[in-house]
Coordinates of N, CA, C and O and ligand atoms in Angstrom, one line a residue:
X1 N -20.8 -46.1 28.4 CA -19.7 -45.2 29.0 C -19.1 -44.4 27.8 O -18.7 -45.0 26.8
X2 N -18.9 -43.2 28.0 CA -18.4 -42.3 27.0 C -16.9 -42.1 27.1 O -16.4 -41.7 28.2
X3 N -16.2 -42.5 26.1 CA -14.7 -42.4 26.2 C -14.2 -41.6 25.0 O -14.7 -41.7 23.9
X4 N -13.2 -40.8 25.3 CA -12.6 -40.1 24.2 C -11.1 -40.5 24.1 O -10.4 -40.3 25.1
X5 N -10.7 -41.1 23.0 CA -9.3 -41.5 23.0 C -8.3 -40.4 23.3 O -8.5 -39.3 22.8
X6 N -7.4 -40.6 24.1 CA -6.4 -39.6 24.5 C -5.7 -39.1 23.3 O -5.2 -37.9 23.3
X7 N -5.5 -39.9 22.3 CA -4.7 -39.5 21.1 C -5.5 -38.4 20.4 O -4.9 -37.4 19.9
X8 N -6.8 -38.5 20.4 CA -7.6 -37.5 19.7 C -7.5 -36.1 20.5 O -7.3 -35.1 19.9
X9 N -7.5 -36.2 21.8 CA -7.3 -35.0 22.6 C -6.0 -34.4 22.3 O -5.8 -33.1 22.1
X10 N -4.9 -35.2 22.2 CA -3.6 -34.7 22.0 C -3.5 -34.0 20.6 O -2.9 -32.9 20.5
X11 N -4.2 -34.6 19.7 CA -4.2 -34.0 18.3 C -4.9 -32.7 18.3 O -4.4 -31.7 17.7
X12 N -6.0 -32.6 19.0 CA -6.7 -31.4 19.0 C -5.9 -30.3 19.7 O -5.9 -29.1 19.2
X13 N -5.2 -30.7 20.7 CA -4.4 -29.7 21.4 C -3.3 -29.2 20.5 O -3.0 -28.0 20.4
X14 N -2.7 -30.1 19.7 CA -1.6 -29.7 18.8 C -2.2 -28.7 17.7 O -1.6 -27.7 17.5
X15 N -3.3 -29.1 17.2 CA -3.9 -28.3 16.1 C -4.2 -26.8 16.6 O -4.0 -25.9 15.9
X16 N -4.6 -26.8 17.9 CA -5.1 -25.5 18.4 C -3.9 -24.5 18.6 O -4.1 -23.3 18.6
X17 N -2.7 -25.0 18.7 CA -1.5 -24.2 18.9 C -0.7 -24.0 17.6 O 0.3 -23.3 17.6
X18 N -1.1 -24.6 16.6 CA -0.4 -24.5 15.3 C -0.8 -23.2 14.6 O -1.9 -22.9 14.4
X19 N 0.2 -22.4 14.3 CA -0.1 -21.1 13.6 C -0.8 -21.4 12.3 O -0.4 -22.3 11.6
X20 N -1.8 -20.6 12.1 CA -2.6 -20.8 10.8 C -1.9 -20.1 9.6 O -2.1 -20.5 8.5
X21 N -1.2 -19.1 9.9 CA -0.6 -18.3 8.8 C 0.8 -17.9 9.2 O 1.1 -17.5 10.4
X22 N 1.7 -17.9 8.2 CA 3.0 -17.3 8.5 C 3.2 -15.9 7.9 O 4.2 -15.3 8.0
X23 N 2.1 -15.5 7.3 CA 2.2 -14.2 6.6 C 2.7 -13.0 7.5 O 3.5 -12.2 7.1
X24 N 2.2 -13.0 8.8 CA 2.5 -11.9 9.6 C 3.9 -12.1 10.2 O 4.4 -11.2 10.8
X25 N 4.5 -13.2 10.0 CA 5.9 -13.4 10.5 C 7.0 -12.9 9.6 O 8.1 -13.1 9.9
X26 N 6.6 -12.4 8.5 CA 7.6 -12.0 7.5 C 8.2 -10.7 7.8 O 7.9 -9.7 7.2
X27 N 8.9 -10.7 8.9 CA 9.6 -9.4 9.2 C 11.1 -9.6 9.0 O 11.5 -10.6 8.5
X28 N 11.9 -8.6 9.5 CA 13.3 -8.7 9.2 C 13.9 -9.9 9.9 O 14.8 -10.5 9.3
X29 N 13.5 -10.3 11.1 CA 14.1 -11.4 11.7 C 13.8 -12.7 11.0 O 14.6 -13.5 10.8
X30 N 12.5 -12.8 10.6 CA 12.1 -14.0 9.9 C 12.8 -14.2 8.6 O 13.0 -15.3 8.1
X31 N 13.2 -13.1 8.0 CA 13.9 -13.1 6.7 C 15.4 -13.5 6.8 O 16.0 -13.6 5.8
X32 N 15.8 -13.6 8.0 CA 17.2 -14.0 8.2 C 18.2 -13.0 7.6 O 19.1 -13.3 6.9
X33 N 17.8 -11.7 7.8 CA 18.6 -10.6 7.2 C 20.0 -10.6 7.9 O 20.9 -9.9 7.3
X34 N 20.2 -11.2 9.0 CA 21.5 -11.2 9.6 C 22.6 -11.8 8.8 O 23.7 -11.5 9.0
X35 N 22.2 -12.7 7.9 CA 23.2 -13.3 7.0 C 23.5 -12.4 5.8 O 24.4 -12.8 5.0
X36 N 22.9 -11.3 5.7 CA 23.2 -10.4 4.6 C 24.5 -9.7 4.8 O 24.9 -9.4 5.9
X37 N 25.1 -9.4 3.7 CA 26.4 -8.7 3.7 C 26.4 -7.3 4.1 O 26.7 -6.4 3.4
X38 N 25.8 -7.0 5.3 CA 25.8 -5.6 5.8 C 27.1 -5.5 6.6 O 27.2 -5.8 7.8
X39 N 28.1 -5.0 6.0 CA 29.5 -5.0 6.6 C 29.5 -3.9 7.7 O 28.8 -2.9 7.7
X40 N 30.4 -4.2 8.7 CA 30.5 -3.3 9.8 C 31.1 -2.0 9.4 O 30.8 -0.9 9.9
X41 N 31.9 -2.0 8.3 CA 32.5 -0.8 7.9 C 31.4 0.2 7.3 O 31.6 1.4 7.3
X42 N 30.3 -0.4 7.0 CA 29.2 0.4 6.5 C 28.3 1.0 7.6 O 27.4 1.8 7.4
X43 N 28.6 0.5 8.8 CA 27.7 0.9 9.9 C 27.8 2.4 10.1 O 28.9 3.0 10.3
X44 N 26.7 3.0 10.1 CA 26.7 4.5 10.3 C 25.6 4.7 11.4 O 24.7 3.9 11.6
X45 N 25.7 5.8 12.0 CA 24.7 6.1 13.0 C 23.3 6.1 12.4 O 23.1 6.4 11.2
X46 N 22.3 5.7 13.2 CA 21.0 5.7 12.7 C 20.6 7.1 12.2 O 20.5 8.0 12.9
X47 N 20.4 7.1 10.9 CA 20.1 8.4 10.3 C 18.7 8.4 9.7 O 18.0 7.4 9.7
X48 N 18.3 9.6 9.3 CA 17.0 9.7 8.7 C 17.1 9.7 7.2 O 16.3 10.3 6.5
X49 N 18.2 9.1 6.7 CA 18.4 9.0 5.3 C 17.2 8.3 4.7 O 16.7 7.2 5.2
X50 N 16.7 8.8 3.6 CA 15.5 8.2 2.9 C 16.0 7.3 1.8 O 16.8 7.7 1.0
X51 N 15.5 6.1 1.8 CA 15.8 5.1 0.8 C 14.6 5.0 -0.1 O 13.5 5.0 0.3
X52 N 14.9 4.8 -1.4 CA 13.8 4.7 -2.4 C 13.8 3.2 -2.9 O 14.8 2.6 -3.1
X53 N 12.6 2.8 -3.1 CA 12.4 1.4 -3.5 C 11.2 1.2 -4.4 O 10.3 2.1 -4.4
X54 N 11.1 0.1 -5.1 CA 10.0 -0.2 -5.9 C 9.5 -1.6 -5.6 O 10.4 -2.5 -5.3
X55 N 8.2 -1.8 -5.6 CA 7.7 -3.2 -5.3 C 6.3 -3.4 -5.6 O 5.6 -2.5 -6.1
X56 N 5.8 -4.6 -5.3 CA 4.4 -5.0 -5.6 C 3.8 -5.2 -4.2 O 4.3 -5.8 -3.3
X57 N 2.6 -4.5 -4.0 CA 1.9 -4.7 -2.8 C 1.3 -6.1 -2.6 O 0.6 -6.6 -3.5
X58 N 1.6 -6.7 -1.5 CA 1.1 -8.1 -1.3 C 0.0 -8.1 -0.2 O -0.8 -9.0 -0.2
X59 N 0.1 -7.2 0.7 CA -1.0 -7.2 1.8 C -1.0 -5.8 2.4 O 0.0 -5.1 2.5
X60 N -2.2 -5.3 2.7 CA -2.4 -4.1 3.3 C -3.1 -4.3 4.6 O -4.2 -4.9 4.7
X61 N -2.5 -3.9 5.7 CA -3.1 -4.1 7.1 C -3.3 -2.8 7.7 O -2.5 -2.2 8.4
X62 N -4.4 -2.2 7.4 CA -4.7 -0.8 7.9 C -4.9 -0.8 9.4 O -4.5 0.1 10.1
X63 N -5.4 -1.9 10.0 CA -5.6 -1.9 11.5 C -4.3 -1.8 12.2 O -4.3 -1.2 13.3
X64 N -3.2 -2.3 11.7 CA -1.9 -2.3 12.3 C -0.9 -1.4 11.6 O 0.2 -1.4 11.9
X65 N -1.4 -0.6 10.6 CA -0.6 0.3 9.9 C 0.6 -0.4 9.3 O 1.8 0.0 9.5
X66 N 0.4 -1.5 8.6 CA 1.4 -2.3 8.0 C 1.1 -2.6 6.6 O 0.0 -2.8 6.2
X67 N 2.2 -2.8 5.8 CA 2.1 -3.1 4.4 C 3.1 -4.2 4.1 O 4.3 -4.1 4.6
X68 N 2.7 -5.2 3.4 CA 3.7 -6.2 2.9 C 4.0 -6.0 1.5 O 3.0 -5.9 0.7
X69 N 5.2 -5.9 1.2 CA 5.7 -5.6 -0.2 C 6.7 -6.6 -0.7 O 7.6 -6.9 0.1
X70 N 6.6 -7.0 -1.9 CA 7.6 -7.7 -2.6 C 8.5 -6.7 -3.3 O 8.1 -6.2 -4.4
X71 N 9.6 -6.3 -2.6 CA 10.3 -5.2 -3.1 C 11.5 -5.6 -4.0 O 12.1 -6.7 -3.8
X72 N 11.9 -4.8 -4.9 CA 13.1 -5.0 -5.7 C 14.3 -4.7 -4.9 O 14.2 -4.2 -3.8
X73 N 15.5 -5.1 -5.3 CA 16.7 -4.8 -4.6 C 16.8 -3.3 -4.2 O 16.4 -2.4 -5.0
X74 N 17.3 -3.0 -3.0 CA 17.5 -1.7 -2.5 C 18.9 -1.4 -2.3 O 19.4 -1.7 -1.2
X75 N 19.7 -1.0 -3.3 CA 21.1 -0.9 -3.2 C 21.6 0.0 -2.0 O 22.6 -0.3 -1.4
X76 N 20.8 1.0 -1.7 CA 21.3 2.0 -0.7 C 21.4 1.4 0.7 O 22.1 1.9 1.6
X77 N 20.6 0.3 1.0 CA 20.8 -0.5 2.2 C 21.2 -1.9 2.0 O 21.1 -2.8 2.9
X78 N 21.7 -2.2 0.8 CA 22.2 -3.5 0.4 C 21.2 -4.6 0.7 O 21.6 -5.7 1.2
X79 N 20.0 -4.4 0.3 CA 19.0 -5.5 0.4 C 18.8 -6.1 -1.0 O 18.7 -5.4 -2.0
X80 N 18.7 -7.4 -1.0 CA 18.3 -8.1 -2.2 C 16.7 -8.0 -2.3 O 16.1 -7.5 -1.4
X81 N 16.2 -8.4 -3.4 CA 14.7 -8.4 -3.6 C 14.2 -9.4 -2.6 O 14.8 -10.5 -2.3
X82 N 13.0 -9.1 -2.0 CA 12.4 -10.0 -1.0 C 11.0 -9.5 -0.7 O 10.6 -8.4 -1.1
X83 N 10.2 -10.3 -0.1 CA 8.9 -9.9 0.4 C 9.0 -9.7 1.9 O 9.5 -10.6 2.6
X84 N 8.5 -8.6 2.3 CA 8.6 -8.3 3.8 C 7.5 -7.3 4.2 O 6.9 -6.6 3.4
X85 N 7.3 -7.2 5.5 CA 6.2 -6.4 6.0 C 6.9 -5.1 6.7 O 7.8 -5.3 7.4
X86 N 6.4 -4.0 6.3 CA 6.9 -2.7 6.9 C 5.8 -2.1 7.7 O 4.6 -2.1 7.4
X87 N 6.2 -1.4 8.8 CA 5.3 -0.4 9.4 C 5.2 0.8 8.6 O 6.2 1.2 8.0
X88 N 4.1 1.4 8.5 CA 4.0 2.7 7.8 C 3.8 3.8 8.8 O 3.3 3.7 9.9
X89 N 4.4 5.0 8.4 CA 4.4 6.1 9.3 C 3.0 6.6 9.7 O 2.7 6.9 10.8
X90 N 2.2 6.6 8.7 CA 0.8 7.1 8.9 C -0.1 6.2 8.1 O 0.0 6.0 6.9
X91 N -1.1 5.7 8.9 CA -2.0 4.7 8.2 C -2.8 5.2 7.1 O -3.3 4.5 6.2
X92 N -2.9 6.6 7.0 CA -3.6 7.2 5.9 C -2.9 6.9 4.6 O -3.5 7.0 3.5
X93 N -1.6 6.6 4.7 CA -0.9 6.3 3.5 C -1.4 5.0 2.8 O -1.2 4.8 1.6
X94 N -2.1 4.2 3.5 CA -2.6 2.9 3.0 C -4.0 3.1 2.3 O -4.5 2.2 1.7
X95 N -4.6 4.3 2.5 CA -6.0 4.4 2.0 C -6.2 4.1 0.5 O -7.2 3.5 0.2
X96 N -5.3 4.5 -0.3 CA -5.5 4.3 -1.7 C -4.7 3.1 -2.3 O -4.6 3.0 -3.5
X97 N -4.1 2.4 -1.4 CA -3.2 1.3 -1.9 C -4.0 0.0 -2.1 O -4.8 -0.4 -1.2
X98 N -3.8 -0.6 -3.2 CA -4.5 -1.8 -3.6 C -3.5 -3.0 -3.7 O -2.4 -2.8 -4.2
X99 N -3.9 -4.1 -3.1 CA -3.0 -5.3 -3.2 C -2.8 -5.7 -4.7 O -3.7 -5.7 -5.5
X100 N -1.6 -5.9 -5.0 CA -1.3 -6.3 -6.4 C -0.7 -5.2 -7.2 O -0.1 -5.4 -8.3
X101 N -0.9 -4.0 -6.8 CA -0.4 -2.8 -7.6 C 1.1 -2.6 -7.3 O 1.6 -2.9 -6.3
X102 N 1.7 -2.0 -8.3 CA 3.1 -1.6 -8.3 C 3.2 -0.3 -7.7 O 2.5 0.7 -8.0
X103 N 4.2 -0.1 -6.7 CA 4.4 1.1 -6.1 C 5.9 1.5 -6.0 O 6.7 0.6 -6.1
X104 N 6.1 2.8 -5.9 CA 7.4 3.2 -5.4 C 7.2 3.7 -4.0 O 6.2 4.2 -3.7
X105 N 8.2 3.5 -3.1 CA 8.0 3.9 -1.7 C 9.3 4.3 -1.1 O 10.4 4.0 -1.6
X106 N 9.2 5.2 -0.1 CA 10.4 5.6 0.6 C 10.4 4.9 2.0 O 9.3 4.7 2.6
X107 N 11.6 4.7 2.5 CA 11.7 4.1 3.8 C 12.8 4.7 4.5 O 13.8 5.2 4.0
X108 N 12.6 4.8 5.9 CA 13.6 5.4 6.7 C 13.8 4.5 7.9 O 12.9 3.8 8.4
X109 N 15.1 4.4 8.4 CA 15.3 3.5 9.5 C 14.7 4.1 10.8 O 14.9 5.2 11.1
X110 N 13.9 3.2 11.4 CA 13.2 3.7 12.6 C 13.8 3.1 13.9 O 13.7 3.6 15.0
X111 N 14.6 2.0 13.8 CA 15.3 1.4 14.9 C 16.3 0.4 14.3 O 16.3 0.3 13.1
X112 N 17.1 -0.2 15.1 CA 18.0 -1.2 14.6 C 17.3 -2.2 13.8 O 16.4 -2.9 14.3
X113 N 17.7 -2.4 12.6 CA 17.1 -3.4 11.7 C 15.6 -3.2 11.4 O 14.9 -4.1 11.1
X114 N 15.2 -2.0 11.6 CA 13.8 -1.7 11.3 C 13.6 -0.5 10.5 O 14.3 0.5 10.7
X115 N 12.8 -0.7 9.4 CA 12.6 0.4 8.5 C 11.1 0.7 8.4 O 10.3 -0.2 8.4
X116 N 10.8 2.0 8.3 CA 9.4 2.4 8.3 C 9.1 3.1 6.9 O 10.0 3.9 6.4
X117 N 8.0 2.8 6.4 CA 7.6 3.4 5.1 C 7.1 4.8 5.4 O 6.2 5.0 6.2
X118 N 7.7 5.7 4.7 CA 7.2 7.1 4.9 C 6.4 7.7 3.7 O 5.8 8.7 3.9
X119 N 6.5 7.0 2.6 CA 5.7 7.5 1.5 C 5.5 6.3 0.5 O 6.3 5.5 0.3
X120 N 4.3 6.3 0.0 CA 3.9 5.3 -1.0 C 3.2 6.0 -2.2 O 2.3 6.8 -2.0
X121 N 3.8 5.7 -3.4 CA 3.2 6.3 -4.6 C 2.9 5.2 -5.6 O 3.9 4.5 -6.0
X122 N 1.7 5.0 -6.0 CA 1.4 4.0 -7.1 C 2.1 4.4 -8.4 O 2.3 5.6 -8.7
X123 N 2.6 3.4 -9.1 CA 3.2 3.6 -10.4 C 2.2 3.2 -11.5 O 1.7 2.1 -11.4
X124 N 2.0 4.1 -12.4 CA 1.0 3.8 -13.4 C 1.6 2.8 -14.4 O 2.7 2.8 -14.7
Ligands
CU1 CU1 13.6 -6.4 2.7

């Protein structure tokens, strides 16, 4: 008689629903940006103000037009240094980008708590 211990089945079920990677979860929500000192007095209407930043490329996701960057502090939006994933405005921006290289990039607010990369320039 063939028996499979129910504990084994339970374990397999658990494993199958465990996320294999947290890399894609590194967005603004995951970073707990809500605790950052973005004061209400600084609240301004969503503008197309361009912010400039410098960082190291950690991941390039051309299929989803996303780039993960360990960026330096960005004083204009009061961000500390962190690693996070951005949507890029045009996936062609990712064509020449290599993981590990240092870049300067521009970002513009695209929605509440969301910023989109509008330009990427490798730094020699
Ligand atoms: Cu950030």
